[in-house]
Amino acid sequence: MFGMLPFERSDDNLFDTFDNFTRNFFRDSNTTLPAFRTDIREEDGKYVLEAELPGFDKGDIKLDVKDGILTISAEHSAEQKAGKGNYIRRERRYGSFSRSFDISGIDEAGITAAYRNGILELDLPKAVPVVPESRRISIE
């Protein structure tokens, strides 16, 4: 009977056990879990990074590269639309989200991005290794 409180989340779901553990473990610390989830896979001559960013407009997402670090940031506004009523419960997160990735070994000039159906997909072409050129020095 005590588990039937309205609007309370039950921790009995086996699939959510790990998420609930990490959420409770980090609740009172300054450490946070990733703001959004990513998958990175290797394909022919490149890496493909896919980031889940549902509910964002393409203009809300920024990609910055500086000193071999790729930073993906996005911002949701928490503004309530006029005339839409008052919230009784709010579970969606608002604010700015950001993650950074080391992209050493990537051709930074060749990075391309596309955003479709809430998934940001980045193609990160591998840098071609520079082979040192040898030369013969003549003796005079």
Short mmCIF file of N, CA and C in Angstrom, two decimals, residues 21-120:
data_model
loop_
_atom_site.label_atom_id
_atom_site.label_comp_id
_atom_site.label_asym_id
_atom_site.label_seq_id
_atom_site.Cartn_x
_atom_site.Cartn_y
_atom_site.Cartn_z
N PHE A 21 20.68 3.86 -9.19
CA PHE A 21 21.83 3.80 -8.28
C PHE A 21 22.77 4.97 -8.53
N THR A 22 23.14 5.20 -9.80
CA THR A 22 24.07 6.30 -10.09
C THR A 22 23.44 7.65 -9.80
N ARG A 23 22.16 7.78 -10.10
CA ARG A 23 21.48 9.06 -9.83
C ARG A 23 21.48 9.35 -8.32
N ASN A 24 21.18 8.34 -7.51
CA ASN A 24 21.16 8.53 -6.06
C ASN A 24 22.56 8.70 -5.49
N PHE A 25 23.53 8.00 -6.05
CA PHE A 25 24.91 8.08 -5.56
C PHE A 25 25.49 9.47 -5.78
N PHE A 26 25.21 10.07 -6.95
CA PHE A 26 25.78 11.37 -7.29
C PHE A 26 24.86 12.54 -6.92
N ARG A 27 23.75 12.28 -6.29
CA ARG A 27 22.76 13.33 -6.01
C ARG A 27 23.34 14.50 -5.22
N ASP A 28 24.13 14.22 -4.18
CA ASP A 28 24.61 15.28 -3.30
C ASP A 28 26.04 15.72 -3.59
N SER A 29 26.59 15.29 -4.71
CA SER A 29 27.96 15.70 -5.03
C SER A 29 27.95 16.66 -6.21
N ASN A 30 29.10 17.23 -6.49
CA ASN A 30 29.22 18.13 -7.63
C ASN A 30 29.41 17.39 -8.93
N THR A 31 29.62 16.09 -8.88
CA THR A 31 29.80 15.28 -10.07
C THR A 31 28.45 15.04 -10.72
N THR A 32 28.38 15.18 -12.03
CA THR A 32 27.13 14.95 -12.74
C THR A 32 27.34 13.88 -13.79
N LEU A 33 26.26 13.23 -14.15
CA LEU A 33 26.29 12.27 -15.23
C LEU A 33 26.27 13.04 -16.55
N PRO A 34 26.65 12.40 -17.66
CA PRO A 34 26.67 13.11 -18.94
C PRO A 34 25.32 13.76 -19.24
N ALA A 35 25.39 14.95 -19.83
CA ALA A 35 24.18 15.71 -20.13
C ALA A 35 23.39 15.05 -21.25
N PHE A 36 24.05 14.37 -22.15
CA PHE A 36 23.38 13.63 -23.21
C PHE A 36 24.25 12.44 -23.58
N ARG A 37 23.62 11.44 -24.14
CA ARG A 37 24.31 10.20 -24.44
C ARG A 37 24.85 10.22 -25.86
N THR A 38 26.00 9.57 -26.02
CA THR A 38 26.63 9.51 -27.34
C THR A 38 27.07 8.09 -27.65
N ASP A 39 27.12 7.79 -28.93
CA ASP A 39 27.71 6.56 -29.45
C ASP A 39 28.79 6.98 -30.43
N ILE A 40 29.92 6.28 -30.40
CA ILE A 40 31.00 6.55 -31.35
C ILE A 40 31.38 5.23 -31.98
N ARG A 41 31.38 5.20 -33.31
CA ARG A 41 31.77 3.98 -34.01
C ARG A 41 32.81 4.32 -35.07
N GLU A 42 33.57 3.31 -35.45
CA GLU A 42 34.62 3.48 -36.45
C GLU A 42 34.12 2.91 -37.77
N GLU A 43 34.28 3.69 -38.81
CA GLU A 43 33.97 3.26 -40.17
C GLU A 43 35.22 3.44 -41.02
N ASP A 44 35.11 3.18 -42.30
CA ASP A 44 36.25 3.29 -43.20
C ASP A 44 36.83 4.70 -43.19
N GLY A 45 38.00 4.86 -42.57
CA GLY A 45 38.71 6.13 -42.60
C GLY A 45 38.11 7.24 -41.76
N LYS A 46 37.13 6.93 -40.92
CA LYS A 46 36.52 7.98 -40.10
C LYS A 46 35.88 7.38 -38.87
N TYR A 47 35.53 8.28 -37.94
CA TYR A 47 34.72 7.93 -36.78
C TYR A 47 33.38 8.64 -36.96
N VAL A 48 32.33 8.02 -36.48
CA VAL A 48 31.00 8.63 -36.51
C VAL A 48 30.53 8.77 -35.08
N LEU A 49 30.24 9.99 -34.67
CA LEU A 49 29.74 10.28 -33.33
C LEU A 49 28.27 10.63 -33.46
N GLU A 50 27.42 9.92 -32.70
CA GLU A 50 26.00 10.21 -32.68
C GLU A 50 25.62 10.63 -31.26
N ALA A 51 24.98 11.78 -31.16
CA ALA A 51 24.59 12.32 -29.85
C ALA A 51 23.07 12.48 -29.82
N GLU A 52 22.46 12.01 -28.74
CA GLU A 52 21.02 12.16 -28.55
C GLU A 52 20.72 13.57 -28.04
N LEU A 53 20.03 14.34 -28.84
CA LEU A 53 19.63 15.69 -28.44
C LEU A 53 18.17 15.94 -28.82
N PRO A 54 17.25 15.14 -28.27
CA PRO A 54 15.84 15.31 -28.66
C PRO A 54 15.27 16.61 -28.14
N GLY A 55 14.38 17.19 -28.93
CA GLY A 55 13.69 18.41 -28.52
C GLY A 55 14.44 19.69 -28.79
N PHE A 56 15.65 19.60 -29.31
CA PHE A 56 16.42 20.81 -29.64
C PHE A 56 16.16 21.21 -31.08
N ASP A 57 16.19 22.51 -31.34
CA ASP A 57 16.23 23.01 -32.71
C ASP A 57 17.69 23.02 -33.15
N LYS A 58 17.91 22.92 -34.44
CA LYS A 58 19.27 22.90 -34.95
C LYS A 58 20.04 24.15 -34.53
N GLY A 59 19.37 25.29 -34.45
CA GLY A 59 20.02 26.53 -34.04
C GLY A 59 20.42 26.59 -32.58
N ASP A 60 19.88 25.68 -31.76
CA ASP A 60 20.21 25.64 -30.33
C ASP A 60 21.50 24.87 -30.05
N ILE A 61 22.04 24.20 -31.08
CA ILE A 61 23.21 23.34 -30.91
C ILE A 61 24.44 24.05 -31.47
N LYS A 62 25.52 24.03 -30.69
CA LYS A 62 26.78 24.66 -31.12
C LYS A 62 27.89 23.62 -31.08
N LEU A 63 28.73 23.63 -32.10
CA LEU A 63 29.89 22.75 -32.18
C LEU A 63 31.12 23.63 -32.26
N ASP A 64 32.05 23.45 -31.34
CA ASP A 64 33.27 24.24 -31.31
C ASP A 64 34.48 23.31 -31.27
N VAL A 65 35.50 23.67 -32.03
CA VAL A 65 36.76 22.93 -32.02
C VAL A 65 37.86 23.91 -31.65
N LYS A 66 38.63 23.55 -30.61
CA LYS A 66 39.74 24.41 -30.19
C LYS A 66 40.79 23.53 -29.53
N ASP A 67 42.02 23.65 -29.98
CA ASP A 67 43.16 22.94 -29.41
C ASP A 67 42.94 21.43 -29.33
N GLY A 68 42.34 20.85 -30.38
CA GLY A 68 42.14 19.41 -30.41
C GLY A 68 41.00 18.91 -29.55
N ILE A 69 40.12 19.80 -29.11
CA ILE A 69 38.96 19.43 -28.29
C ILE A 69 37.69 19.85 -29.03
N LEU A 70 36.78 18.90 -29.23
CA LEU A 70 35.47 19.17 -29.81
C LEU A 70 34.48 19.32 -28.67
N THR A 71 33.76 20.43 -28.64
CA THR A 71 32.75 20.67 -27.61
C THR A 71 31.39 20.78 -28.28
N ILE A 72 30.47 19.93 -27.82
CA ILE A 72 29.08 19.98 -28.28
C ILE A 72 28.28 20.61 -27.15
N SER A 73 27.58 21.70 -27.45
CA SER A 73 26.76 22.33 -26.42
C SER A 73 25.38 22.64 -27.01
N ALA A 74 24.38 22.60 -26.16
CA ALA A 74 23.01 22.88 -26.57
C ALA A 74 22.30 23.51 -25.38
N GLU A 75 21.29 24.32 -25.70
CA GLU A 75 20.59 25.02 -24.62
C GLU A 75 19.09 24.96 -24.85
N HIS A 76 18.37 24.55 -23.80
CA HIS A 76 16.91 24.57 -23.76
C HIS A 76 16.49 25.77 -22.94
N SER A 77 15.47 26.46 -23.37
CA SER A 77 14.94 27.57 -22.60
C SER A 77 13.78 27.08 -21.76
N ALA A 78 13.73 27.51 -20.52
CA ALA A 78 12.67 27.08 -19.60
C ALA A 78 11.50 28.06 -19.60
N GLU A 79 11.47 28.97 -20.55
CA GLU A 79 10.40 29.96 -20.58
C GLU A 79 9.05 29.28 -20.82
N GLN A 80 8.09 29.69 -20.06
CA GLN A 80 6.73 29.15 -20.24
C GLN A 80 6.02 30.03 -21.25
N LYS A 81 5.38 29.42 -22.21
CA LYS A 81 4.66 30.16 -23.24
C LYS A 81 3.43 30.83 -22.64
N ALA A 82 3.19 32.06 -23.04
CA ALA A 82 2.04 32.80 -22.52
C ALA A 82 0.75 32.12 -22.97
N GLY A 83 -0.19 32.00 -22.05
CA GLY A 83 -1.49 31.45 -22.39
C GLY A 83 -1.53 29.93 -22.42
N LYS A 84 -0.47 29.25 -22.03
CA LYS A 84 -0.44 27.78 -22.08
C LYS A 84 -0.78 27.15 -20.73
N GLY A 85 -1.04 27.93 -19.72
CA GLY A 85 -1.39 27.37 -18.42
C GLY A 85 -0.18 27.21 -17.52
N ASN A 86 -0.44 26.81 -16.28
CA ASN A 86 0.62 26.61 -15.30
C ASN A 86 0.98 25.14 -15.21
N TYR A 87 2.24 24.85 -15.00
CA TYR A 87 2.69 23.48 -14.87
C TYR A 87 2.30 22.92 -13.51
N ILE A 88 1.86 21.69 -13.50
CA ILE A 88 1.58 20.97 -12.27
C ILE A 88 2.78 20.10 -11.93
N ARG A 89 3.40 19.53 -12.94
CA ARG A 89 4.59 18.68 -12.78
C ARG A 89 5.49 18.93 -13.97
N ARG A 90 6.79 19.07 -13.71
CA ARG A 90 7.77 19.30 -14.76
C ARG A 90 8.91 18.32 -14.61
N GLU A 91 9.08 17.42 -15.57
CA GLU A 91 10.14 16.43 -15.51
C GLU A 91 11.21 16.66 -16.57
N ARG A 92 10.90 17.39 -17.62
CA ARG A 92 11.89 17.63 -18.66
C ARG A 92 12.93 18.61 -18.15
N ARG A 93 14.18 18.35 -18.52
CA ARG A 93 15.27 19.19 -18.04
C ARG A 93 15.47 20.39 -18.97
N TYR A 94 15.79 21.50 -18.38
CA TYR A 94 16.05 22.72 -19.13
C TYR A 94 17.38 23.28 -18.69
N GLY A 95 17.97 24.08 -19.54
CA GLY A 95 19.26 24.69 -19.25
C GLY A 95 20.24 24.38 -20.36
N SER A 96 21.51 24.56 -20.08
CA SER A 96 22.52 24.29 -21.09
C SER A 96 23.21 22.96 -20.79
N PHE A 97 23.53 22.25 -21.85
CA PHE A 97 24.17 20.94 -21.76
C PHE A 97 25.42 20.99 -22.61
N SER A 98 26.48 20.35 -22.15
CA SER A 98 27.74 20.41 -22.88
C SER A 98 28.57 19.17 -22.61
N ARG A 99 29.27 18.69 -23.65
CA ARG A 99 30.24 17.60 -23.52
C ARG A 99 31.40 17.90 -24.44
N SER A 100 32.59 17.49 -24.01
CA SER A 100 33.81 17.72 -24.79
C SER A 100 34.47 16.39 -25.10
N PHE A 101 35.12 16.33 -26.27
CA PHE A 101 35.78 15.12 -26.74
C PHE A 101 37.16 15.46 -27.28
N ASP A 102 38.14 14.62 -26.97
CA ASP A 102 39.48 14.76 -27.52
C ASP A 102 39.45 14.26 -28.95
N ILE A 103 39.81 15.11 -29.90
CA ILE A 103 39.78 14.70 -31.30
C ILE A 103 41.18 14.74 -31.91
N SER A 104 42.20 14.46 -31.11
CA SER A 104 43.54 14.36 -31.68
C SER A 104 43.54 13.17 -32.64
N GLY A 105 44.21 13.33 -33.77
CA GLY A 105 44.21 12.29 -34.79
C GLY A 105 43.05 12.43 -35.76
N ILE A 106 42.31 13.53 -35.68
CA ILE A 106 41.17 13.79 -36.56
C ILE A 106 41.51 14.97 -37.46
N ASP A 107 41.10 14.89 -38.73
CA ASP A 107 41.25 16.00 -39.66
C ASP A 107 40.16 17.01 -39.33
N GLU A 108 40.50 18.03 -38.57
CA GLU A 108 39.51 18.99 -38.07
C GLU A 108 38.79 19.72 -39.20
N ALA A 109 39.48 19.99 -40.31
CA ALA A 109 38.86 20.71 -41.42
C ALA A 109 37.82 19.86 -42.14
N GLY A 110 37.87 18.56 -41.99
CA GLY A 110 36.95 17.68 -42.69
C GLY A 110 35.74 17.24 -41.89
N ILE A 111 35.56 17.77 -40.68
CA ILE A 111 34.43 17.37 -39.84
C ILE A 111 33.13 17.91 -40.43
N THR A 112 32.13 17.02 -40.55
CA THR A 112 30.80 17.43 -41.02
C THR A 112 29.76 17.01 -39.99
N ALA A 113 28.63 17.72 -39.99
CA ALA A 113 27.58 17.44 -39.00
C ALA A 113 26.22 17.50 -39.66
N ALA A 114 25.31 16.66 -39.16
CA ALA A 114 23.91 16.67 -39.60
C ALA A 114 23.05 16.41 -38.37
N TYR A 115 21.85 17.01 -38.34
CA TYR A 115 20.94 16.85 -37.22
C TYR A 115 19.57 16.44 -37.77
N ARG A 116 19.17 15.20 -37.44
CA ARG A 116 17.89 14.68 -37.91
C ARG A 116 17.23 13.87 -36.80
N ASN A 117 15.94 14.11 -36.61
CA ASN A 117 15.13 13.33 -35.66
C ASN A 117 15.74 13.25 -34.27
N GLY A 118 16.31 14.35 -33.79
CA GLY A 118 16.84 14.40 -32.44
C GLY A 118 18.22 13.79 -32.26
N ILE A 119 18.85 13.38 -33.36
CA ILE A 119 20.19 12.79 -33.31
C ILE A 119 21.15 13.68 -34.09
N LEU A 120 22.20 14.12 -33.41
CA LEU A 120 23.28 14.86 -34.05
C LEU A 120 24.32 13.85 -34.48
#
